[in-house]
């Protein structure tokens, strides 16, 4: 039976979901051949090739094999520091993938990407010390890139996985908000303070900081433990409060973490700790930052408490894992295809009504309204009976694997 389960899991790998076009990560050459589709379901029209991405986006993915649960086969390179020790891959000529399981040579010369600010920008500041017995500092672990308009894009530099979540800092006149918090292997608030991202304007008092989780999956919620004020949708509040790593779909391997945060750290010890949310969110709630309002949209499907945050005035959507420029994951324990279809219909309505111009997603790169519409409509078009059957099988396998992996927490 186990052999059958494993084979079933690999066959139903979401790299090639039923009838779904898999979007190549942003640095793949546009001419790359499309991935194979399952012959069991009708094919849908492939998404058009994406235009070139601006410099400074995520490094290219690498191909890996093995048991894959979440964003399989995608391993992203390290987010570069401004003048750090992790130069990025070349954007113009992506190198061929390394042998399976191998890492690229550390000494490979690559040009720096100054758009990402990291430890090299504030040497001498607190936390910029070399990793020693106490481990890596927050300033070393994270990097950020200002997007303008009071928004900063933050990532965990040494978490080299397709599961690496985007973290967004949104500054307001009366409150700052962090949208998603990463793994939590280092303190994100420490990084924000040490890098000057929370500095008040001259003469002004420091503003309160609220962390909002778009959902409780481990790659978004692990860092909530470091914040005093935390908001999450009510449907997932209990899971966050009890530290339910089954619902958090915790799945982390040593080889995804290029540099351990401290000596002796092992991925198998990673858990999302219990966090008591200070604010429960519902559909239609408005998070006020003073001069900016974020409206909560409950968009279940990927998880039962997934939310998007909509800045209506600026037509920006923080989409979490509801939609990103890649294959949507709808086969996790609390995923539901019918809910996902309804959420995608709402996304299409936002575009139809001209309410979104820019999407800041939970993974991968920023995209626009047209791409949002295509991603949402493509999902709906392939979410038929055949797809539901395959996701049901995959959910069964994933649930078993997650139960075993997180048995110490859930039992
Ligand atoms: Zn997720
Ligand atoms: Zn995620």
mmCIF file of C-alpha atoms in Angstrom, residues 69-323:
data_model
loop_
_atom_site.group_PDB
_atom_site.id
_atom_site.type_symbol
_atom_site.label_atom_id
_atom_site.label_comp_id
_atom_site.label_asym_id
_atom_site.label_seq_id
_atom_site.Cartn_x
_atom_site.Cartn_y
_atom_site.Cartn_z
ATOM 1 C CA UNK A 69 4.715 18.328 -0.728
ATOM 2 C CA UNK A 70 4.159 21.931 -1.338
ATOM 3 C CA UNK A 71 5.856 23.716 -4.193
ATOM 4 C CA UNK A 72 7.662 20.703 -5.568
ATOM 5 C CA UNK A 73 10.735 20.873 -7.725
ATOM 6 C CA UNK A 74 11.061 24.582 -7.195
ATOM 7 C CA UNK A 75 14.137 25.607 -5.351
ATOM 8 C CA UNK A 76 14.960 29.234 -5.538
ATOM 9 C CA UNK A 77 18.411 30.618 -5.290
ATOM 10 C CA UNK A 78 19.503 32.856 -2.521
ATOM 11 C CA UNK A 79 18.266 36.404 -2.296
ATOM 12 C CA UNK A 80 21.355 38.505 -2.721
ATOM 13 C CA UNK A 81 22.651 41.028 -0.288
ATOM 14 C CA UNK A 82 23.665 44.455 -1.501
ATOM 15 C CA UNK A 83 27.301 43.563 -1.159
ATOM 16 C CA UNK A 84 27.045 40.292 0.597
ATOM 17 C CA UNK A 85 28.409 36.860 0.106
ATOM 18 C CA UNK A 86 25.591 35.496 -1.964
ATOM 19 C CA UNK A 87 25.731 36.937 -5.463
ATOM 20 C CA UNK A 88 22.697 36.080 -7.543
ATOM 21 C CA UNK A 89 22.350 34.164 -10.706
ATOM 22 C CA UNK A 90 22.762 36.070 -13.907
ATOM 23 C CA UNK A 91 19.442 37.299 -15.242
ATOM 24 C CA UNK A 92 20.573 37.359 -18.848
ATOM 25 C CA UNK A 93 22.051 33.902 -19.170
ATOM 26 C CA UNK A 94 20.552 31.477 -16.705
ATOM 27 C CA UNK A 95 22.989 28.669 -16.014
ATOM 28 C CA UNK A 96 22.045 25.098 -16.675
ATOM 29 C CA UNK A 97 20.638 23.314 -13.634
ATOM 30 C CA UNK A 98 23.157 21.623 -11.369
ATOM 31 C CA UNK A 99 23.142 17.873 -10.885
ATOM 32 C CA UNK A 100 20.312 16.658 -8.726
ATOM 33 C CA UNK A 101 20.832 17.498 -5.118
ATOM 34 C CA UNK A 102 23.973 19.472 -5.824
ATOM 35 C CA UNK A 103 24.480 23.114 -4.986
ATOM 36 C CA UNK A 104 26.039 25.544 -7.424
ATOM 37 C CA UNK A 105 29.677 26.341 -6.826
ATOM 38 C CA UNK A 106 29.904 28.970 -4.142
ATOM 39 C CA UNK A 107 32.667 30.838 -5.906
ATOM 40 C CA UNK A 108 30.840 31.276 -9.209
ATOM 41 C CA UNK A 109 31.240 34.968 -10.113
ATOM 42 C CA UNK A 110 27.938 36.716 -10.643
ATOM 43 C CA UNK A 111 27.042 40.384 -10.737
ATOM 44 C CA UNK A 112 25.425 41.856 -7.634
ATOM 45 C CA UNK A 113 21.846 43.076 -7.636
ATOM 46 C CA UNK A 114 21.880 46.336 -5.701
ATOM 47 C CA UNK A 115 18.092 46.468 -5.508
ATOM 48 C CA UNK A 116 18.161 44.037 -2.599
ATOM 49 C CA UNK A 117 19.454 45.608 0.562
ATOM 50 C CA UNK A 118 20.910 43.312 3.159
ATOM 51 C CA UNK A 119 23.718 42.999 5.637
ATOM 52 C CA UNK A 120 26.174 44.791 3.410
ATOM 53 C CA UNK A 121 24.237 48.001 3.718
ATOM 54 C CA UNK A 122 24.567 48.532 7.427
ATOM 55 C CA UNK A 123 27.720 46.914 8.599
ATOM 56 C CA UNK A 124 28.409 47.747 12.184
ATOM 57 C CA UNK A 125 24.750 47.958 13.059
ATOM 58 C CA UNK A 126 23.400 45.749 15.782
ATOM 59 C CA UNK A 127 22.945 42.255 14.482
ATOM 60 C CA UNK A 128 25.442 42.558 11.635
ATOM 61 C CA UNK A 129 28.054 40.559 13.470
ATOM 62 C CA UNK A 130 29.367 37.385 11.866
ATOM 63 C CA UNK A 131 27.502 34.214 12.672
ATOM 64 C CA UNK A 132 29.076 32.633 15.723
ATOM 65 C CA UNK A 133 27.860 30.500 18.547
ATOM 66 C CA UNK A 134 24.739 32.648 18.756
ATOM 67 C CA UNK A 135 24.056 32.046 15.086
ATOM 68 C CA UNK A 136 23.182 34.276 12.221
ATOM 69 C CA UNK A 137 21.811 37.734 12.855
ATOM 70 C CA UNK A 138 18.471 38.996 11.628
ATOM 71 C CA UNK A 139 20.298 41.434 9.380
ATOM 72 C CA UNK A 140 22.044 38.562 7.692
ATOM 73 C CA UNK A 141 18.981 36.367 7.403
ATOM 74 C CA UNK A 142 16.687 38.847 5.616
ATOM 75 C CA UNK A 143 17.009 41.175 2.650
ATOM 76 C CA UNK A 144 14.622 43.813 1.403
ATOM 77 C CA UNK A 145 13.853 45.898 -1.609
ATOM 78 C CA UNK A 146 11.855 49.153 -1.542
ATOM 79 C CA UNK A 147 9.015 49.235 -4.044
ATOM 80 C CA UNK A 148 7.994 52.844 -3.488
ATOM 81 C CA UNK A 149 4.824 54.169 -1.925
ATOM 82 C CA UNK A 150 5.825 52.942 1.521
ATOM 83 C CA UNK A 151 5.962 49.265 0.500
ATOM 84 C CA UNK A 152 8.995 47.029 1.021
ATOM 85 C CA UNK A 153 9.545 43.514 -0.300
ATOM 86 C CA UNK A 154 11.373 41.321 2.211
ATOM 87 C CA UNK A 155 12.683 37.794 1.858
ATOM 88 C CA UNK A 156 14.629 35.190 3.791
ATOM 89 C CA UNK A 157 17.939 34.994 1.985
ATOM 90 C CA UNK A 158 19.034 31.508 2.897
ATOM 91 C CA UNK A 159 15.724 29.698 2.594
ATOM 92 C CA UNK A 160 16.259 28.410 -0.915
ATOM 93 C CA UNK A 161 12.924 26.897 -1.700
ATOM 94 C CA UNK A 162 9.837 27.535 -3.774
ATOM 95 C CA UNK A 163 8.103 27.667 -0.414
ATOM 96 C CA UNK A 164 9.975 30.835 0.456
ATOM 97 C CA UNK A 165 7.253 33.370 1.053
ATOM 98 C CA UNK A 166 7.240 37.020 0.174
ATOM 99 C CA UNK A 167 6.987 39.361 3.136
ATOM 100 C CA UNK A 168 5.523 42.808 2.597
ATOM 101 C CA UNK A 169 6.039 45.791 4.871
ATOM 102 C CA UNK A 170 3.440 48.481 4.303
ATOM 103 C CA UNK A 171 4.003 51.757 6.062
ATOM 104 C CA UNK A 172 1.160 54.053 6.984
ATOM 105 C CA UNK A 173 0.849 57.424 8.647
ATOM 106 C CA UNK A 174 -0.383 55.889 11.907
ATOM 107 C CA UNK A 175 0.460 52.196 11.699
ATOM 108 C CA UNK A 176 2.842 49.891 9.874
ATOM 109 C CA UNK A 177 1.723 46.450 8.744
ATOM 110 C CA UNK A 178 3.776 43.388 7.919
ATOM 111 C CA UNK A 179 1.933 40.998 5.633
ATOM 112 C CA UNK A 180 3.184 37.464 6.351
ATOM 113 C CA UNK A 181 6.220 36.741 8.460
ATOM 114 C CA UNK A 182 8.273 33.941 6.931
ATOM 115 C CA UNK A 183 9.643 30.956 8.807
ATOM 116 C CA UNK A 184 10.673 32.839 11.920
ATOM 117 C CA UNK A 185 14.190 31.430 12.069
ATOM 118 C CA UNK A 186 15.332 34.948 12.845
ATOM 119 C CA UNK A 187 13.364 37.880 14.253
ATOM 120 C CA UNK A 188 11.740 39.925 11.537
ATOM 121 C CA UNK A 189 10.984 42.878 13.867
ATOM 122 C CA UNK A 190 14.685 42.954 14.780
ATOM 123 C CA UNK A 191 15.526 43.147 11.103
ATOM 124 C CA UNK A 192 12.986 45.886 10.439
ATOM 125 C CA UNK A 193 14.335 47.985 13.272
ATOM 126 C CA UNK A 194 18.026 47.344 12.615
ATOM 127 C CA UNK A 195 17.698 48.122 8.928
ATOM 128 C CA UNK A 196 15.841 51.358 9.616
ATOM 129 C CA UNK A 197 12.618 50.310 7.922
ATOM 130 C CA UNK A 198 10.504 51.306 10.903
ATOM 131 C CA UNK A 199 12.178 54.652 11.486
ATOM 132 C CA UNK A 200 9.588 57.346 12.215
ATOM 133 C CA UNK A 201 9.622 60.607 10.398
ATOM 134 C CA UNK A 202 11.492 63.404 12.107
ATOM 135 C CA UNK A 203 9.725 64.422 15.283
ATOM 136 C CA UNK A 204 7.104 61.711 14.978
ATOM 137 C CA UNK A 205 6.543 58.910 17.441
ATOM 138 C CA UNK A 206 7.165 55.290 16.474
ATOM 139 C CA UNK A 207 4.104 53.734 14.938
ATOM 140 C CA UNK A 208 2.528 50.497 16.125
ATOM 141 C CA UNK A 209 3.393 47.443 14.068
ATOM 142 C CA UNK A 210 0.834 44.790 13.187
ATOM 143 C CA UNK A 211 1.677 41.443 11.582
ATOM 144 C CA UNK A 212 -1.090 40.057 9.383
ATOM 145 C CA UNK A 213 -0.925 36.445 8.231
ATOM 146 C CA UNK A 214 -2.621 35.801 4.897
ATOM 147 C CA UNK A 215 -3.000 32.246 6.241
ATOM 148 C CA UNK A 216 -1.287 30.011 8.779
ATOM 149 C CA UNK A 217 0.889 27.854 6.538
ATOM 150 C CA UNK A 218 4.350 27.547 8.038
ATOM 151 C CA UNK A 219 6.136 29.604 5.410
ATOM 152 C CA UNK A 220 3.911 32.586 6.276
ATOM 153 C CA UNK A 221 3.191 32.142 9.965
ATOM 154 C CA UNK A 222 6.418 30.853 11.525
ATOM 155 C CA UNK A 223 7.638 34.386 12.160
ATOM 156 C CA UNK A 224 4.466 35.613 13.874
ATOM 157 C CA UNK A 225 5.978 34.542 17.193
ATOM 158 C CA UNK A 226 8.232 37.598 17.118
ATOM 159 C CA UNK A 227 5.411 40.150 16.891
ATOM 160 C CA UNK A 228 3.362 41.583 19.717
ATOM 161 C CA UNK A 229 0.328 42.330 17.546
ATOM 162 C CA UNK A 230 -0.856 39.571 15.220
ATOM 163 C CA UNK A 231 -3.958 39.337 13.056
ATOM 164 C CA UNK A 232 -5.282 36.270 11.263
ATOM 165 C CA UNK A 233 -8.614 35.188 9.821
ATOM 166 C CA UNK A 234 -10.900 33.686 12.422
ATOM 167 C CA UNK A 235 -11.136 30.377 10.545
ATOM 168 C CA UNK A 236 -7.475 29.654 11.285
ATOM 169 C CA UNK A 237 -7.094 31.391 14.627
ATOM 170 C CA UNK A 238 -7.490 28.192 16.629
ATOM 171 C CA UNK A 239 -4.826 26.409 14.596
ATOM 172 C CA UNK A 240 -2.430 29.277 15.192
ATOM 173 C CA UNK A 241 -3.234 29.364 18.891
ATOM 174 C CA UNK A 242 -2.532 25.669 19.442
ATOM 175 C CA UNK A 243 0.510 25.550 17.158
ATOM 176 C CA UNK A 244 -1.084 23.044 14.820
ATOM 177 C CA UNK A 245 1.707 22.124 12.437
ATOM 178 C CA UNK A 246 -0.578 19.772 10.534
ATOM 179 C CA UNK A 247 -2.796 22.651 9.481
ATOM 180 C CA UNK A 248 0.334 24.755 9.032
ATOM 181 C CA UNK A 249 1.547 22.041 6.579
ATOM 182 C CA UNK A 250 5.017 22.290 8.076
ATOM 183 C CA UNK A 251 7.475 20.719 5.677
ATOM 184 C CA UNK A 252 11.084 21.810 5.793
ATOM 185 C CA UNK A 253 14.306 20.044 4.847
ATOM 186 C CA UNK A 254 17.916 20.811 5.693
ATOM 187 C CA UNK A 255 18.882 21.247 2.072
ATOM 188 C CA UNK A 256 16.341 24.041 1.622
ATOM 189 C CA UNK A 257 18.228 26.104 4.192
ATOM 190 C CA UNK A 258 21.513 27.044 2.586
ATOM 191 C CA UNK A 259 22.993 28.424 5.789
ATOM 192 C CA UNK A 260 21.578 27.246 9.099
ATOM 193 C CA UNK A 261 20.498 30.116 11.335
ATOM 194 C CA UNK A 262 22.655 28.794 14.153
ATOM 195 C CA UNK A 263 25.182 25.998 14.657
ATOM 196 C CA UNK A 264 23.534 22.645 15.097
ATOM 197 C CA UNK A 265 20.171 23.764 13.724
ATOM 198 C CA UNK A 266 18.225 21.034 11.949
ATOM 199 C CA UNK A 267 15.100 21.369 9.866
ATOM 200 C CA UNK A 268 13.428 18.416 11.547
ATOM 201 C CA UNK A 269 13.233 20.453 14.730
ATOM 202 C CA UNK A 270 11.387 23.292 13.052
ATOM 203 C CA UNK A 271 7.863 23.912 14.265
ATOM 204 C CA UNK A 272 5.487 26.817 14.098
ATOM 205 C CA UNK A 273 4.992 27.717 17.772
ATOM 206 C CA UNK A 274 1.609 28.607 19.239
ATOM 207 C CA UNK A 275 0.757 32.266 18.824
ATOM 208 C CA UNK A 276 -2.215 34.038 20.339
ATOM 209 C CA UNK A 277 -3.682 36.364 17.724
ATOM 210 C CA UNK A 278 -4.541 39.795 19.003
ATOM 211 C CA UNK A 279 -7.049 40.466 16.251
ATOM 212 C CA UNK A 280 -9.381 38.124 14.378
ATOM 213 C CA UNK A 281 -10.198 39.095 10.829
ATOM 214 C CA UNK A 282 -13.410 38.631 8.883
ATOM 215 C CA UNK A 283 -14.543 39.352 5.373
ATOM 216 C CA UNK A 284 -14.905 43.097 4.880
ATOM 217 C CA UNK A 285 -12.816 44.165 7.844
ATOM 218 C CA UNK A 286 -10.681 47.212 7.235
ATOM 219 C CA UNK A 287 -7.175 47.508 8.641
ATOM 220 C CA UNK A 288 -6.430 51.186 8.902
ATOM 221 C CA UNK A 289 -2.877 52.422 8.593
ATOM 222 C CA UNK A 290 -3.989 56.057 8.765
ATOM 223 C CA UNK A 291 -3.494 57.228 5.216
ATOM 224 C CA UNK A 292 -3.978 53.741 3.806
ATOM 225 C CA UNK A 293 -6.785 51.237 4.252
ATOM 226 C CA UNK A 294 -6.472 47.500 3.676
ATOM 227 C CA UNK A 295 -9.735 45.643 3.179
ATOM 228 C CA UNK A 296 -9.870 41.982 4.143
ATOM 229 C CA UNK A 297 -11.203 39.578 1.522
ATOM 230 C CA UNK A 298 -11.805 36.045 2.792
ATOM 231 C CA UNK A 299 -10.729 33.823 -0.100
ATOM 232 C CA UNK A 300 -10.719 30.176 0.988
ATOM 233 C CA UNK A 301 -9.613 27.349 -1.261
ATOM 234 C CA UNK A 302 -5.878 27.137 -0.741
ATOM 235 C CA UNK A 303 -6.591 27.055 2.981
ATOM 236 C CA UNK A 304 -9.788 27.681 4.880
ATOM 237 C CA UNK A 305 -8.669 30.988 6.318
ATOM 238 C CA UNK A 306 -6.811 32.458 3.370
ATOM 239 C CA UNK A 307 -7.249 36.177 2.896
ATOM 240 C CA UNK A 308 -6.273 38.823 0.421
ATOM 241 C CA UNK A 309 -5.719 42.411 1.501
ATOM 242 C CA UNK A 310 -7.007 44.999 -0.919
ATOM 243 C CA UNK A 311 -5.755 48.559 -1.037
ATOM 244 C CA UNK A 312 -8.665 49.931 -3.036
ATOM 245 C CA UNK A 313 -7.306 53.458 -3.361
ATOM 246 C CA UNK A 314 -4.026 52.318 -4.900
ATOM 247 C CA UNK A 315 -5.532 49.271 -6.645
ATOM 248 C CA UNK A 316 -3.021 46.937 -5.025
ATOM 249 C CA UNK A 317 -3.898 43.389 -3.982
ATOM 250 C CA UNK A 318 -1.799 41.482 -1.459
ATOM 251 C CA UNK A 319 -2.887 38.024 -2.511
ATOM 252 C CA UNK A 320 -1.032 35.617 -0.217
ATOM 253 C CA UNK A 321 -1.253 32.098 -1.615
ATOM 254 C CA UNK A 322 -4.711 32.622 -3.088
ATOM 255 C CA UNK A 323 -2.996 33.491 -6.338
#
